[in-house]
Short mmCIF file of N, CA, C and O in Angstrom, two decimals:
data_model
loop_
_atom_site.label_atom_id
_atom_site.label_comp_id
_atom_site.label_asym_id
_atom_site.label_seq_id
_atom_site.Cartn_x
_atom_site.Cartn_y
_atom_site.Cartn_z
N UNK A 279 -32.33 -34.12 18.66
CA UNK A 279 -33.63 -33.76 17.90
C UNK A 279 -33.66 -34.47 16.43
O UNK A 279 -34.65 -35.27 15.92
N UNK A 280 -32.44 -34.66 15.87
CA UNK A 280 -32.41 -35.76 15.02
C UNK A 280 -32.74 -37.13 15.29
O UNK A 280 -33.37 -37.76 14.22
N UNK A 281 -32.14 -37.45 16.23
CA UNK A 281 -32.49 -38.81 16.91
C UNK A 281 -34.32 -39.15 17.02
O UNK A 281 -35.05 -40.37 16.49
N UNK A 282 -35.14 -37.91 17.54
CA UNK A 282 -36.35 -37.80 17.67
C UNK A 282 -37.17 -38.29 16.19
O UNK A 282 -38.00 -38.59 16.06
N UNK A 283 -36.34 -37.59 15.15
CA UNK A 283 -36.96 -37.74 13.99
C UNK A 283 -36.86 -39.05 13.13
O UNK A 283 -37.77 -39.31 12.51
N UNK A 284 -35.87 -39.49 13.40
CA UNK A 284 -35.20 -41.30 13.19
C UNK A 284 -36.55 -42.01 13.41
O UNK A 284 -37.20 -42.95 12.82
N UNK A 285 -36.75 -41.60 14.65
CA UNK A 285 -37.70 -42.93 15.60
C UNK A 285 -39.11 -42.57 15.17
O UNK A 285 -39.71 -43.29 14.57
N UNK A 286 -39.48 -41.16 14.68
CA UNK A 286 -40.90 -40.79 13.98
C UNK A 286 -41.11 -41.88 12.84
O UNK A 286 -41.86 -42.24 12.41
N UNK A 287 -40.17 -41.61 12.04
CA UNK A 287 -40.03 -42.25 10.82
C UNK A 287 -39.92 -43.68 10.71
O UNK A 287 -40.68 -44.07 10.01
N UNK A 288 -39.16 -44.49 11.70
CA UNK A 288 -39.23 -45.74 11.79
C UNK A 288 -40.57 -46.14 12.30
O UNK A 288 -41.13 -47.08 11.79
N UNK A 289 -41.26 -45.40 13.33
CA UNK A 289 -42.48 -45.85 13.37
C UNK A 289 -43.62 -45.54 12.47
O UNK A 289 -44.68 -46.35 12.44
N UNK A 290 -43.52 -44.60 11.90
CA UNK A 290 -44.29 -44.56 10.41
C UNK A 290 -44.42 -45.58 9.42
O UNK A 290 -45.23 -46.01 8.94
N UNK A 291 -43.19 -46.11 9.01
CA UNK A 291 -42.61 -46.77 8.26
C UNK A 291 -43.03 -48.40 8.79
O UNK A 291 -44.07 -49.51 8.06
N UNK A 292 -42.95 -48.75 10.08
CA UNK A 292 -43.56 -49.86 10.39
C UNK A 292 -45.22 -50.07 10.42
O UNK A 292 -45.50 -50.97 10.12
N UNK A 293 -46.43 -48.74 10.51
CA UNK A 293 -47.16 -49.07 10.59
C UNK A 293 -47.87 -48.80 8.81
O UNK A 293 -48.63 -49.63 8.34
N UNK A 294 -47.05 -48.20 8.02
CA UNK A 294 -47.36 -47.97 6.39
C UNK A 294 -47.09 -49.37 5.75
O UNK A 294 -47.76 -49.78 4.86
N UNK A 295 -45.73 -49.84 6.26
CA UNK A 295 -45.44 -50.99 5.30
C UNK A 295 -45.51 -52.33 6.08
O UNK A 295 -45.56 -53.43 5.36
N UNK A 296 -45.98 -52.38 7.43
CA UNK A 296 -46.02 -53.43 7.95
C UNK A 296 -47.17 -54.31 7.38
O UNK A 296 -47.19 -55.80 7.19
N UNK A 297 -47.96 -53.82 7.40
CA UNK A 297 -49.53 -54.46 6.91
C UNK A 297 -49.35 -55.24 5.26
O UNK A 297 -49.39 -56.29 5.23
N UNK A 298 -48.81 -54.06 4.59
CA UNK A 298 -48.59 -54.75 3.03
C UNK A 298 -47.43 -55.69 2.85
O UNK A 298 -47.74 -56.75 2.16
N UNK A 299 -46.63 -55.28 3.91
CA UNK A 299 -45.62 -56.34 3.78
C UNK A 299 -45.88 -57.66 4.32
O UNK A 299 -45.83 -59.08 3.68
N UNK A 300 -46.79 -57.83 5.31
CA UNK A 300 -47.47 -59.38 6.16
C UNK A 300 -48.50 -59.63 5.02
O UNK A 300 -48.42 -61.02 4.89
N UNK A 301 -49.51 -59.14 4.57
CA UNK A 301 -49.93 -59.66 3.19
C UNK A 301 -49.28 -60.59 1.76
O UNK A 301 -49.70 -61.19 1.62
N UNK A 302 -48.11 -59.86 1.63
CA UNK A 302 -47.27 -60.10 0.44
C UNK A 302 -46.54 -61.56 1.26
O UNK A 302 -46.33 -62.70 0.57
N UNK A 303 -46.10 -61.68 2.52
CA UNK A 303 -45.62 -62.88 2.97
C UNK A 303 -47.22 -63.89 2.98
O UNK A 303 -46.59 -64.91 2.88
N UNK A 304 -48.13 -63.29 3.31
CA UNK A 304 -48.92 -64.81 3.23
C UNK A 304 -49.31 -65.16 1.63
O UNK A 304 -49.57 -66.60 1.65
N UNK A 305 -48.55 -64.51 0.84
CA UNK A 305 -48.77 -65.26 -0.84
C UNK A 305 -47.70 -66.01 -0.98
O UNK A 305 -47.94 -66.92 -2.05
N UNK A 306 -46.81 -66.19 0.12
CA UNK A 306 -45.56 -67.53 -0.26
C UNK A 306 -45.86 -68.85 0.10
O UNK A 306 -46.87 -68.84 1.11
N UNK A 307 -45.81 -69.73 -1.14
CA UNK A 307 -46.45 -71.29 -0.56
C UNK A 307 -45.53 -71.68 0.12
O UNK A 307 -44.41 -71.65 -0.34
N UNK A 308 -45.75 -72.54 0.60
CA UNK A 308 -44.76 -73.19 1.77
C UNK A 308 -45.36 -74.58 1.99
O UNK A 308 -46.58 -74.66 2.19
N UNK A 309 -44.57 -75.76 1.75
CA UNK A 309 -44.96 -77.00 1.58
C UNK A 309 -44.31 -77.87 3.20
O UNK A 309 -44.92 -78.87 3.18
N UNK A 310 -43.37 -77.26 3.43
CA UNK A 310 -42.63 -78.03 4.51
C UNK A 310 -42.96 -77.51 5.85
O UNK A 310 -43.10 -75.96 5.62
N UNK A 311 -43.06 -78.32 6.86
CA UNK A 311 -43.91 -77.90 8.28
C UNK A 311 -42.63 -76.85 8.72
O UNK A 311 -43.29 -75.67 9.37
N UNK A 312 -41.45 -76.91 8.78
CA UNK A 312 -40.68 -76.03 9.12
C UNK A 312 -40.94 -74.59 8.38
O UNK A 312 -40.27 -73.55 9.12
N UNK A 313 -40.64 -74.57 7.49
CA UNK A 313 -40.87 -73.47 6.63
C UNK A 313 -42.36 -72.40 7.07
O UNK A 313 -42.08 -71.26 7.04
N UNK A 314 -43.25 -73.38 6.90
CA UNK A 314 -44.58 -72.38 7.59
C UNK A 314 -44.54 -72.35 8.70
O UNK A 314 -45.00 -71.06 9.14
N UNK A 315 -43.80 -72.75 9.89
CA UNK A 315 -43.25 -72.25 11.22
C UNK A 315 -42.84 -71.06 11.07
O UNK A 315 -43.21 -70.03 11.73
N UNK A 316 -41.75 -70.98 10.15
CA UNK A 316 -40.49 -69.95 10.15
C UNK A 316 -41.42 -68.63 9.80
O UNK A 316 -41.30 -67.68 9.81
N UNK A 317 -42.49 -69.07 8.53
CA UNK A 317 -43.31 -67.89 7.94
C UNK A 317 -43.90 -67.47 9.00
O UNK A 317 -44.13 -66.19 8.61
N UNK A 318 -45.02 -68.09 9.81
CA UNK A 318 -46.04 -67.57 10.48
C UNK A 318 -45.17 -66.86 11.49
O UNK A 318 -45.88 -65.84 12.15
N UNK A 319 -44.39 -67.36 12.06
CA UNK A 319 -43.49 -66.61 13.15
C UNK A 319 -42.97 -65.22 12.67
O UNK A 319 -43.40 -63.89 13.52
N UNK A 320 -42.48 -65.34 11.36
CA UNK A 320 -41.85 -63.67 11.07
C UNK A 320 -43.60 -62.59 10.78
O UNK A 320 -43.08 -61.90 11.24
N UNK A 321 -44.29 -63.35 10.24
CA UNK A 321 -45.60 -62.59 9.65
C UNK A 321 -46.11 -62.18 11.27
O UNK A 321 -46.49 -61.04 11.33
N UNK A 322 -46.23 -63.06 12.27
CA UNK A 322 -46.51 -62.70 13.28
C UNK A 322 -46.09 -61.74 14.05
O UNK A 322 -46.63 -60.84 14.48
N UNK A 323 -44.44 -61.64 14.12
CA UNK A 323 -43.83 -60.45 14.54
C UNK A 323 -44.29 -59.07 14.00
O UNK A 323 -44.47 -57.81 14.32
N UNK A 324 -44.42 -59.10 12.49
CA UNK A 324 -44.73 -57.71 11.78
C UNK A 324 -45.84 -57.28 12.04
O UNK A 324 -46.02 -56.14 12.10
N UNK A 325 -46.90 -58.58 11.92
CA UNK A 325 -47.97 -58.04 12.63
C UNK A 325 -48.36 -57.65 13.68
O UNK A 325 -48.99 -56.57 13.94
N UNK A 326 -47.63 -58.34 14.79
CA UNK A 326 -47.54 -57.28 16.13
C UNK A 326 -47.15 -55.92 16.32
O UNK A 326 -47.69 -54.80 16.64
N UNK A 327 -46.10 -55.89 15.75
CA UNK A 327 -45.17 -54.58 15.74
C UNK A 327 -46.49 -53.44 14.64
O UNK A 327 -46.95 -52.51 15.22
N UNK A 328 -46.97 -53.66 13.73
CA UNK A 328 -47.95 -53.09 13.07
C UNK A 328 -49.21 -52.73 14.20
O UNK A 328 -49.46 -51.41 13.88
N UNK A 329 -49.98 -53.65 14.70
CA UNK A 329 -51.02 -53.42 15.35
C UNK A 329 -50.72 -52.54 16.48
O UNK A 329 -51.45 -51.89 16.65
N UNK A 330 -49.51 -52.64 17.08
CA UNK A 330 -49.29 -52.17 18.39
C UNK A 330 -48.89 -50.42 18.08
O UNK A 330 -49.36 -49.87 18.17
N UNK A 331 -48.14 -50.62 17.32
CA UNK A 331 -47.92 -49.06 16.88
C UNK A 331 -49.27 -48.33 16.04
O UNK A 331 -49.40 -47.35 16.66
N UNK A 332 -49.79 -49.18 14.95
CA UNK A 332 -50.90 -48.42 14.63
C UNK A 332 -52.02 -48.28 15.52
O UNK A 332 -52.56 -47.09 15.29
N UNK A 333 -52.14 -49.01 16.74
CA UNK A 333 -53.39 -48.94 17.37
C UNK A 333 -52.78 -47.56 18.18
O UNK A 333 -53.80 -46.69 18.91
N UNK A 334 -51.80 -47.51 18.22
CA UNK A 334 -51.08 -46.38 19.48
C UNK A 334 -51.42 -44.92 18.73
O UNK A 334 -51.50 -44.07 19.03
N UNK A 335 -51.14 -44.97 17.44
CA UNK A 335 -51.87 -44.03 16.50
C UNK A 335 -52.70 -43.81 16.55
O UNK A 335 -53.47 -42.38 16.51
N UNK A 336 -53.88 -44.65 16.42
CA UNK A 336 -55.22 -44.69 16.17
C UNK A 336 -55.81 -44.19 17.09
O UNK A 336 -56.81 -43.28 17.46
N UNK A 337 -55.14 -44.55 18.70
CA UNK A 337 -56.31 -44.27 19.52
C UNK A 337 -55.58 -42.99 20.57
O UNK A 337 -56.10 -42.72 21.53
N UNK A 338 -54.59 -42.38 20.19
CA UNK A 338 -53.96 -41.18 21.00
C UNK A 338 -54.56 -40.09 20.64
O UNK A 338 -54.61 -40.00 19.27
N UNK A 339 -55.06 -39.38 21.72
CA UNK A 339 -56.18 -38.18 21.29
C UNK A 339 -55.34 -37.17 21.08
O UNK A 339 -55.63 -35.95 20.56
N UNK A 340 -54.02 -37.04 21.19
CA UNK A 340 -52.67 -35.55 20.83
C UNK A 340 -52.76 -35.58 20.11
O UNK A 340 -51.91 -34.65 19.22
N UNK A 341 -52.67 -36.63 18.84
CA UNK A 341 -52.28 -36.77 17.75
C UNK A 341 -53.01 -36.15 16.50
O UNK A 341 -54.24 -36.35 16.39
N UNK A 342 -52.86 -35.48 15.37
CA UNK A 342 -53.50 -34.90 14.37
C UNK A 342 -54.10 -35.93 13.63
O UNK A 342 -53.72 -37.03 13.76
N UNK A 343 -55.15 -35.58 12.68
CA UNK A 343 -56.01 -36.31 12.30
C UNK A 343 -55.17 -37.22 11.28
O UNK A 343 -55.28 -38.56 10.94
N UNK A 344 -54.13 -36.48 10.34
CA UNK A 344 -53.22 -37.92 9.44
C UNK A 344 -52.83 -38.86 9.95
O UNK A 344 -52.58 -40.08 9.31
N UNK A 345 -52.25 -38.58 11.28
CA UNK A 345 -51.53 -39.52 11.90
C UNK A 345 -52.67 -40.59 12.36
O UNK A 345 -52.21 -41.79 12.78
N UNK A 346 -53.72 -40.48 12.83
CA UNK A 346 -54.96 -41.29 12.91
C UNK A 346 -55.14 -42.02 12.12
O UNK A 346 -55.41 -43.29 12.07
N UNK A 347 -55.31 -41.48 10.65
CA UNK A 347 -55.61 -42.21 9.59
C UNK A 347 -54.42 -43.12 9.13
O UNK A 347 -54.62 -44.16 8.52
N UNK A 348 -53.30 -43.11 9.17
CA UNK A 348 -52.22 -43.60 8.99
C UNK A 348 -52.65 -45.11 10.16
O UNK A 348 -52.22 -45.84 9.62
N UNK A 349 -52.81 -44.45 11.18
CA UNK A 349 -52.95 -45.62 12.43
C UNK A 349 -54.37 -46.72 11.73
O UNK A 349 -53.94 -47.71 12.06
N UNK A 350 -55.10 -45.90 11.32
CA UNK A 350 -56.10 -46.99 10.97
C UNK A 350 -56.00 -47.63 10.10
O UNK A 350 -56.15 -48.86 9.72
N UNK A 351 -54.99 -47.21 8.84
CA UNK A 351 -54.64 -47.95 7.78
C UNK A 351 -53.72 -48.79 8.07
O UNK A 351 -53.99 -49.87 7.76
N UNK A 352 -52.83 -48.96 9.35
CA UNK A 352 -52.18 -49.67 9.75
C UNK A 352 -53.27 -51.18 10.55
O UNK A 352 -52.64 -51.88 9.96
N UNK A 353 -53.83 -50.63 11.32
CA UNK A 353 -54.65 -51.61 11.63
C UNK A 353 -55.48 -52.20 10.84
O UNK A 353 -55.51 -53.96 10.67
N UNK A 354 -56.05 -51.80 9.84
CA UNK A 354 -56.59 -52.50 8.68
C UNK A 354 -56.16 -53.27 7.83
O UNK A 354 -56.44 -54.40 7.68
N UNK A 355 -54.95 -53.12 7.81
CA UNK A 355 -53.85 -53.80 6.65
C UNK A 355 -53.66 -55.08 7.77
O UNK A 355 -53.40 -56.41 7.36
N UNK A 356 -53.60 -54.74 9.09
CA UNK A 356 -53.30 -55.72 10.04
C UNK A 356 -54.13 -56.83 9.92
O UNK A 356 -53.87 -58.17 9.76
N UNK A 357 -55.55 -56.48 9.88
CA UNK A 357 -56.58 -57.44 9.91
C UNK A 357 -56.59 -58.00 8.83
O UNK A 357 -56.76 -59.36 8.68
N UNK A 358 -56.25 -57.41 7.52
CA UNK A 358 -56.38 -58.24 6.22
C UNK A 358 -55.59 -59.75 6.36
O UNK A 358 -55.80 -60.58 6.11
N UNK A 359 -54.22 -59.06 7.01
CA UNK A 359 -53.11 -59.94 7.15
C UNK A 359 -53.66 -61.18 7.85
O UNK A 359 -53.24 -62.50 7.12
N UNK A 360 -53.89 -60.85 9.03
CA UNK A 360 -54.24 -62.07 9.84
C UNK A 360 -55.41 -62.78 9.27
O UNK A 360 -55.32 -64.01 9.35
N UNK A 361 -56.34 -62.23 8.61
CA UNK A 361 -57.34 -62.92 8.11
C UNK A 361 -56.68 -63.92 6.99
O UNK A 361 -57.08 -65.10 6.78
N UNK A 362 -55.96 -63.46 5.85
CA UNK A 362 -55.53 -64.35 4.86
C UNK A 362 -54.84 -65.12 5.36
O UNK A 362 -54.44 -66.40 5.01
N UNK A 363 -53.86 -64.96 6.72
CA UNK A 363 -52.81 -66.25 6.94
C UNK A 363 -53.58 -67.54 7.60
O UNK A 363 -53.42 -68.54 7.55
N UNK A 364 -54.52 -66.72 8.65
CA UNK A 364 -54.86 -67.92 9.68
C UNK A 364 -56.39 -68.35 9.66
O UNK A 364 -56.48 -68.80 10.08
N UNK A 365 -57.01 -67.59 8.86
CA UNK A 365 -58.68 -67.79 8.71
C UNK A 365 -59.42 -67.46 7.47
O UNK A 365 -60.16 -66.74 6.88
N UNK A 366 -58.45 -68.00 6.58
CA UNK A 366 -58.82 -67.62 5.07
C UNK A 366 -60.30 -68.20 4.62
O UNK A 366 -60.76 -67.95 3.62
N UNK A 367 -61.02 -68.97 5.44
CA UNK A 367 -62.37 -69.55 4.95
C UNK A 367 -63.20 -68.73 5.98
O UNK A 367 -64.51 -68.98 5.41
N UNK A 368 -63.04 -68.00 6.71
CA UNK A 368 -64.07 -67.01 7.69
C UNK A 368 -64.60 -66.05 6.56
O UNK A 368 -64.02 -65.21 5.69
N UNK A 369 -65.83 -66.05 6.50
CA UNK A 369 -66.63 -64.59 5.59
C UNK A 369 -67.06 -64.18 6.78
O UNK A 369 -68.37 -64.52 7.27
N UNK A 370 -67.21 -63.03 6.64
CA UNK A 370 -67.48 -61.93 7.56
C UNK A 370 -68.83 -60.82 6.69
O UNK A 370 -70.13 -60.99 7.10
N UNK A 371 -68.17 -60.57 5.78
CA UNK A 371 -69.00 -59.37 5.22
C UNK A 371 -70.01 -59.90 3.93
O UNK A 371 -71.21 -59.67 3.84
N UNK A 372 -69.77 -61.29 3.77
CA UNK A 372 -70.55 -61.89 2.75
C UNK A 372 -72.14 -62.26 3.27
O UNK A 372 -73.21 -61.97 2.81
N UNK A 373 -71.69 -62.80 4.25
CA UNK A 373 -72.97 -63.32 4.78
C UNK A 373 -73.97 -62.10 5.61
O UNK A 373 -75.27 -62.13 5.68
N UNK A 374 -73.07 -60.91 5.91
CA UNK A 374 -73.79 -59.85 6.38
C UNK A 374 -74.81 -59.08 5.24
O UNK A 374 -75.71 -58.52 5.64
N UNK A 375 -74.32 -59.04 4.34
CA UNK A 375 -74.60 -58.55 3.03
C UNK A 375 -75.76 -59.40 2.54
O UNK A 375 -76.62 -58.74 1.95
N UNK A 376 -75.99 -60.82 2.29
CA UNK A 376 -76.76 -61.62 2.48
C UNK A 376 -77.71 -61.35 3.38
O UNK A 376 -78.74 -61.56 2.38
N UNK A 377 -77.86 -61.16 4.56
CA UNK A 377 -78.90 -60.73 5.49
C UNK A 377 -79.71 -59.97 4.83
O UNK A 377 -80.87 -59.34 5.06
N UNK A 378 -78.98 -58.42 4.20
CA UNK A 378 -79.89 -57.46 3.35
C UNK A 378 -80.28 -57.56 1.97
O UNK A 378 -80.77 -56.76 1.53
N UNK A 379 -80.21 -59.23 1.66
CA UNK A 379 -80.67 -59.26 0.03
C UNK A 379 -79.53 -58.81 -0.90
O UNK A 379 -79.61 -58.62 -2.30
N UNK A 380 -78.19 -58.39 -0.67
CA UNK A 380 -77.21 -57.99 -1.86
C UNK A 380 -76.29 -59.34 -1.81
O UNK A 380 -75.93 -59.93 -0.60
N UNK A 381 -75.74 -58.78 -3.04
CA UNK A 381 -74.89 -59.73 -3.29
C UNK A 381 -73.35 -59.36 -3.33
O UNK A 381 -73.08 -57.79 -3.77
N UNK A 382 -72.23 -60.15 -3.46
CA UNK A 382 -70.86 -59.43 -3.39
C UNK A 382 -70.96 -58.53 -4.91
O UNK A 382 -69.93 -57.53 -4.61
N UNK A 383 -71.55 -59.23 -5.80
CA UNK A 383 -71.03 -58.39 -7.12
C UNK A 383 -71.84 -57.12 -7.46
O UNK A 383 -71.74 -56.58 -8.43
N UNK A 384 -72.62 -56.95 -6.29
CA UNK A 384 -73.31 -55.38 -6.39
C UNK A 384 -75.04 -55.95 -6.80
O UNK A 384 -75.41 -54.71 -6.70
N UNK A 385 -75.33 -56.92 -7.52
CA UNK A 385 -76.55 -57.25 -7.74
C UNK A 385 -77.21 -57.62 -6.74
O UNK A 385 -76.86 -58.35 -5.35
N UNK A 386 -78.90 -57.43 -6.65
CA UNK A 386 -79.81 -57.75 -5.76
C UNK A 386 -79.94 -59.06 -6.05
O UNK A 386 -80.39 -59.62 -7.03
N UNK A 387 -80.65 -59.55 -4.82
CA UNK A 387 -81.80 -61.17 -4.84
C UNK A 387 -80.77 -62.09 -4.76
O UNK A 387 -79.31 -62.31 -4.84
N UNK A 388 -81.46 -63.31 -4.59
CA UNK A 388 -80.63 -64.55 -4.06
C UNK A 388 -80.18 -65.20 -5.70
O UNK A 388 -81.14 -65.22 -6.39
N UNK A 389 -79.48 -65.70 -5.69
CA UNK A 389 -78.89 -66.56 -6.85
C UNK A 389 -79.22 -68.17 -6.54
O UNK A 389 -79.25 -68.43 -5.58
N UNK A 390 -79.69 -68.85 -7.88
CA UNK A 390 -79.78 -70.21 -7.59
C UNK A 390 -78.81 -70.79 -8.27
O UNK A 390 -78.98 -72.70 -8.48
N UNK A 391 -77.52 -70.46 -8.37
CA UNK A 391 -76.86 -71.06 -8.72
C UNK A 391 -75.87 -72.05 -7.85
O UNK A 391 -74.86 -72.70 -8.13
N UNK A 392 -76.34 -72.08 -6.38
CA UNK A 392 -75.76 -72.51 -5.40
C UNK A 392 -74.60 -71.79 -4.65
O UNK A 392 -74.44 -72.27 -3.36
N UNK A 393 -74.17 -70.74 -4.65
CA UNK A 393 -73.36 -70.18 -4.44
C UNK A 393 -74.06 -69.03 -3.65
O UNK A 393 -74.93 -68.17 -3.79
N UNK A 394 -73.59 -68.98 -2.15
CA UNK A 394 -74.78 -68.23 -1.69
C UNK A 394 -74.27 -66.58 -0.82
O UNK A 394 -74.90 -65.87 -0.72
N UNK A 395 -72.79 -66.68 -1.29
CA UNK A 395 -72.38 -65.57 -0.80
C UNK A 395 -71.94 -64.75 -1.98
O UNK A 395 -70.66 -63.38 -1.75
N UNK A 396 -72.00 -64.60 -3.18
CA UNK A 396 -71.37 -63.93 -4.10
C UNK A 396 -70.96 -64.66 -5.48
O UNK A 396 -71.14 -65.98 -5.55
N UNK A 397 -70.02 -64.15 -6.19
CA UNK A 397 -69.68 -65.42 -7.70
C UNK A 397 -68.95 -66.28 -7.08
O UNK A 397 -68.16 -66.52 -6.12
N UNK A 398 -68.95 -67.39 -7.80
CA UNK A 398 -68.39 -68.68 -8.14
C UNK A 398 -67.22 -68.03 -8.24
O UNK A 398 -66.56 -67.60 -9.33
N UNK A 399 -66.15 -68.67 -7.33
CA UNK A 399 -64.51 -68.42 -7.81
C UNK A 399 -63.89 -69.76 -8.87
O UNK A 399 -63.98 -70.46 -8.32
N UNK A 400 -63.58 -69.01 -9.85
CA UNK A 400 -63.07 -70.03 -11.06
C UNK A 400 -61.44 -70.23 -10.47
O UNK A 400 -60.94 -71.51 -10.68
N UNK A 401 -61.01 -69.45 -9.83
CA UNK A 401 -59.31 -69.26 -9.84
C UNK A 401 -59.18 -69.49 -8.52
O UNK A 401 -59.56 -68.90 -7.50
N UNK A 402 -57.99 -70.23 -8.08
CA UNK A 402 -57.43 -70.59 -6.88
C UNK A 402 -56.79 -69.51 -6.21
O UNK A 402 -56.70 -68.60 -7.17
N UNK A 403 -56.49 -69.79 -4.77
CA UNK A 403 -55.47 -68.52 -4.29
C UNK A 403 -54.03 -68.47 -4.85
O UNK A 403 -53.65 -67.23 -5.05
N UNK A 404 -53.80 -69.51 -5.37
CA UNK A 404 -52.08 -69.29 -6.19
C UNK A 404 -52.26 -68.69 -7.31
O UNK A 404 -51.35 -68.36 -7.86
N UNK A 405 -53.32 -68.68 -8.06
CA UNK A 405 -53.73 -67.96 -9.30
C UNK A 405 -53.62 -68.95 -10.63
O UNK A 405 -53.68 -68.21 -11.54
N UNK A 406 -53.97 -70.33 -10.11
CA UNK A 406 -53.92 -71.27 -11.19
C UNK A 406 -55.65 -71.53 -11.36
O UNK A 406 -56.33 -71.55 -10.45
N UNK A 407 -55.57 -72.24 -12.46
CA UNK A 407 -57.08 -72.66 -12.90
C UNK A 407 -57.31 -73.67 -11.93
O UNK A 407 -56.45 -74.66 -11.84
N UNK A 408 -58.82 -73.88 -11.50
CA UNK A 408 -59.19 -75.12 -11.04
C UNK A 408 -58.99 -76.26 -12.23
O UNK A 408 -59.53 -77.32 -11.58
N UNK A 409 -59.53 -76.14 -13.38
CA UNK A 409 -59.43 -77.02 -14.30
C UNK A 409 -60.64 -77.19 -14.65
O UNK A 409 -61.23 -78.18 -15.60
N UNK A 410 -61.88 -76.79 -14.13
CA UNK A 410 -62.94 -77.19 -14.30
C UNK A 410 -63.90 -75.32 -15.02
O UNK A 410 -65.37 -75.37 -14.50
N UNK A 411 -63.11 -74.60 -15.45
CA UNK A 411 -63.79 -73.50 -15.75
C UNK A 411 -63.75 -73.05 -17.17
O UNK A 411 -63.78 -72.24 -17.99
N UNK A 412 -63.12 -74.12 -18.21
CA UNK A 412 -63.17 -74.12 -19.77
C UNK A 412 -61.65 -73.32 -19.87
O UNK A 412 -61.32 -73.37 -21.06
N UNK A 413 -60.80 -73.43 -18.96
CA UNK A 413 -59.59 -72.96 -19.43
C UNK A 413 -58.61 -74.08 -18.70
O UNK A 413 -58.56 -74.39 -18.01
N UNK A 414 -57.49 -74.26 -19.99
CA UNK A 414 -56.66 -75.56 -19.51
C UNK A 414 -57.09 -76.50 -20.54
O UNK A 414 -58.12 -76.86 -20.90
N UNK A 415 -55.97 -77.55 -19.98
CA UNK A 415 -56.35 -79.12 -20.52
C UNK A 415 -57.84 -79.62 -20.05
O UNK A 415 -58.40 -80.41 -20.58
N UNK A 416 -57.74 -79.76 -18.68
CA UNK A 416 -58.69 -80.56 -18.26
C UNK A 416 -60.35 -79.60 -18.58
O UNK A 416 -61.54 -80.46 -18.39
N UNK A 417 -60.11 -78.26 -18.67
CA UNK A 417 -61.79 -77.62 -18.74
C UNK A 417 -61.67 -77.46 -20.08
O UNK A 417 -63.03 -76.73 -20.35
N UNK A 418 -61.16 -77.78 -21.11
CA UNK A 418 -61.80 -77.53 -22.85
C UNK A 418 -62.73 -78.12 -23.05
O UNK A 418 -62.93 -79.38 -22.63
N UNK A 419 -63.60 -77.45 -23.97
CA UNK A 419 -64.75 -78.24 -24.60
C UNK A 419 -64.74 -78.30 -25.97
O UNK A 419 -63.97 -77.61 -26.62
#
């Protein structure tokens, strides 16, 4: 019985920690191709485990509601990690909301600023300034 409890704890930790750990892995900058390949192999393994166990928790009808919610959390975090690593430029929610006249920042209507799907991104993904936003040596006025 003690071994079964350890197995359940390991499965729960795979689902709960797999997605956030994969999201953290996507934040590691890699410039060398071998490091990128290694990073994506580790990322893919973690995501595959999280999706497999999370979808089992989500779609098993015999489990209680909290376990279904943990499975939903695992699948959602795995989706976010996959989008961040492999498809960072794909926009799904923004274009759908713009079809209904909603913008990303909560205001309604279309913007004439040229940005179609929400506010202009001033900061890059790595947290550094783009240099054209008034912050830093290139952008000071």
